[in-house]
Amino acid sequence: MMIMTAKDFFKQFPDESACVHHMKKMREKNGLVCRKCASKRLS
């Protein structure tokens, strides 16, 4: 995990949409996985 200062955080995520965009990119990269059964199948 990368540690960053508050200044760095707000530089990377100046607003909510920048943060949401980053989270969506990370989710697409890693895929969604069920915590209970580890399935990648979505219903």
PDB file of N, CA and C in Angstrom, residues 5-21:
ATOM      1  N   THR A   5       0.751  11.852   1.613  1.00  0.00           N
ATOM      2  CA  THR A   5       0.332  12.948   2.485  1.00  0.00           C
ATOM      3  C   THR A   5      -1.044  13.438   2.041  1.00  0.00           C
ATOM      4  N   ALA A   6      -1.676  14.222   2.889  1.00  0.00           N
ATOM      5  CA  ALA A   6      -2.969  14.803   2.528  1.00  0.00           C
ATOM      6  C   ALA A   6      -2.823  15.677   1.288  1.00  0.00           C
ATOM      7  N   LYS A   7      -1.714  16.382   1.193  1.00  0.00           N
ATOM      8  CA  LYS A   7      -1.464  17.241   0.025  1.00  0.00           C
ATOM      9  C   LYS A   7      -1.407  16.400  -1.252  1.00  0.00           C
ATOM     10  N   ASP A   8      -0.695  15.274  -1.202  1.00  0.00           N
ATOM     11  CA  ASP A   8      -0.604  14.376  -2.357  1.00  0.00           C
ATOM     12  C   ASP A   8      -1.972  13.801  -2.715  1.00  0.00           C
ATOM     13  N   PHE A   9      -2.739  13.427  -1.686  1.00  0.00           N
ATOM     14  CA  PHE A   9      -4.066  12.859  -1.912  1.00  0.00           C
ATOM     15  C   PHE A   9      -4.960  13.848  -2.651  1.00  0.00           C
ATOM     16  N   PHE A  10      -5.004  15.079  -2.178  1.00  0.00           N
ATOM     17  CA  PHE A  10      -5.873  16.070  -2.807  1.00  0.00           C
ATOM     18  C   PHE A  10      -5.364  16.500  -4.180  1.00  0.00           C
ATOM     19  N   LYS A  11      -4.069  16.327  -4.411  1.00  0.00           N
ATOM     20  CA  LYS A  11      -3.516  16.600  -5.739  1.00  0.00           C
ATOM     21  C   LYS A  11      -3.983  15.524  -6.720  1.00  0.00           C
ATOM     22  N   GLN A  12      -3.981  14.259  -6.270  1.00  0.00           N
ATOM     23  CA  GLN A  12      -4.394  13.145  -7.122  1.00  0.00           C
ATOM     24  C   GLN A  12      -5.911  13.088  -7.270  1.00  0.00           C
ATOM     25  N   PHE A  13      -6.645  13.440  -6.221  1.00  0.00           N
ATOM     26  CA  PHE A  13      -8.108  13.380  -6.230  1.00  0.00           C
ATOM     27  C   PHE A  13      -8.679  14.746  -5.859  1.00  0.00           C
ATOM     28  N   PRO A  14      -8.665  15.688  -6.807  1.00  0.00           N
ATOM     29  CA  PRO A  14      -9.124  17.041  -6.495  1.00  0.00           C
ATOM     30  C   PRO A  14     -10.626  17.140  -6.239  1.00  0.00           C
ATOM     31  N   ASP A  15     -11.377  16.148  -6.721  1.00  0.00           N
ATOM     32  CA  ASP A  15     -12.824  16.168  -6.499  1.00  0.00           C
ATOM     33  C   ASP A  15     -13.358  14.736  -6.458  1.00  0.00           C
ATOM     34  N   GLU A  16     -14.640  14.616  -6.162  1.00  0.00           N
ATOM     35  CA  GLU A  16     -15.256  13.297  -6.010  1.00  0.00           C
ATOM     36  C   GLU A  16     -15.199  12.495  -7.305  1.00  0.00           C
ATOM     37  N   SER A  17     -15.407  13.147  -8.444  1.00  0.00           N
ATOM     38  CA  SER A  17     -15.423  12.417  -9.715  1.00  0.00           C
ATOM     39  C   SER A  17     -14.052  11.806 -10.027  1.00  0.00           C
ATOM     40  N   ALA A  18     -12.972  12.477  -9.656  1.00  0.00           N
ATOM     41  CA  ALA A  18     -11.633  11.916  -9.857  1.00  0.00           C
ATOM     42  C   ALA A  18     -11.448  10.658  -9.008  1.00  0.00           C
ATOM     43  N   CYS A  19     -11.958  10.686  -7.798  1.00  0.00           N
ATOM     44  CA  CYS A  19     -11.859   9.528  -6.904  1.00  0.00           C
ATOM     45  C   CYS A  19     -12.703   8.367  -7.433  1.00  0.00           C
ATOM     46  N   VAL A  20     -13.928   8.658  -7.862  1.00  0.00           N
ATOM     47  CA  VAL A  20     -14.816   7.621  -8.406  1.00  0.00           C
ATOM     48  C   VAL A  20     -14.189   6.997  -9.650  1.00  0.00           C
ATOM     49  N   HIS A  21     -13.631   7.820 -10.519  1.00  0.00           N
ATOM     50  CA  HIS A  21     -12.981   7.320 -11.734  1.00  0.00           C
ATOM     51  C   HIS A  21     -11.846   6.353 -11.375  1.00  0.00           C
TER      52      HIS A  21
END
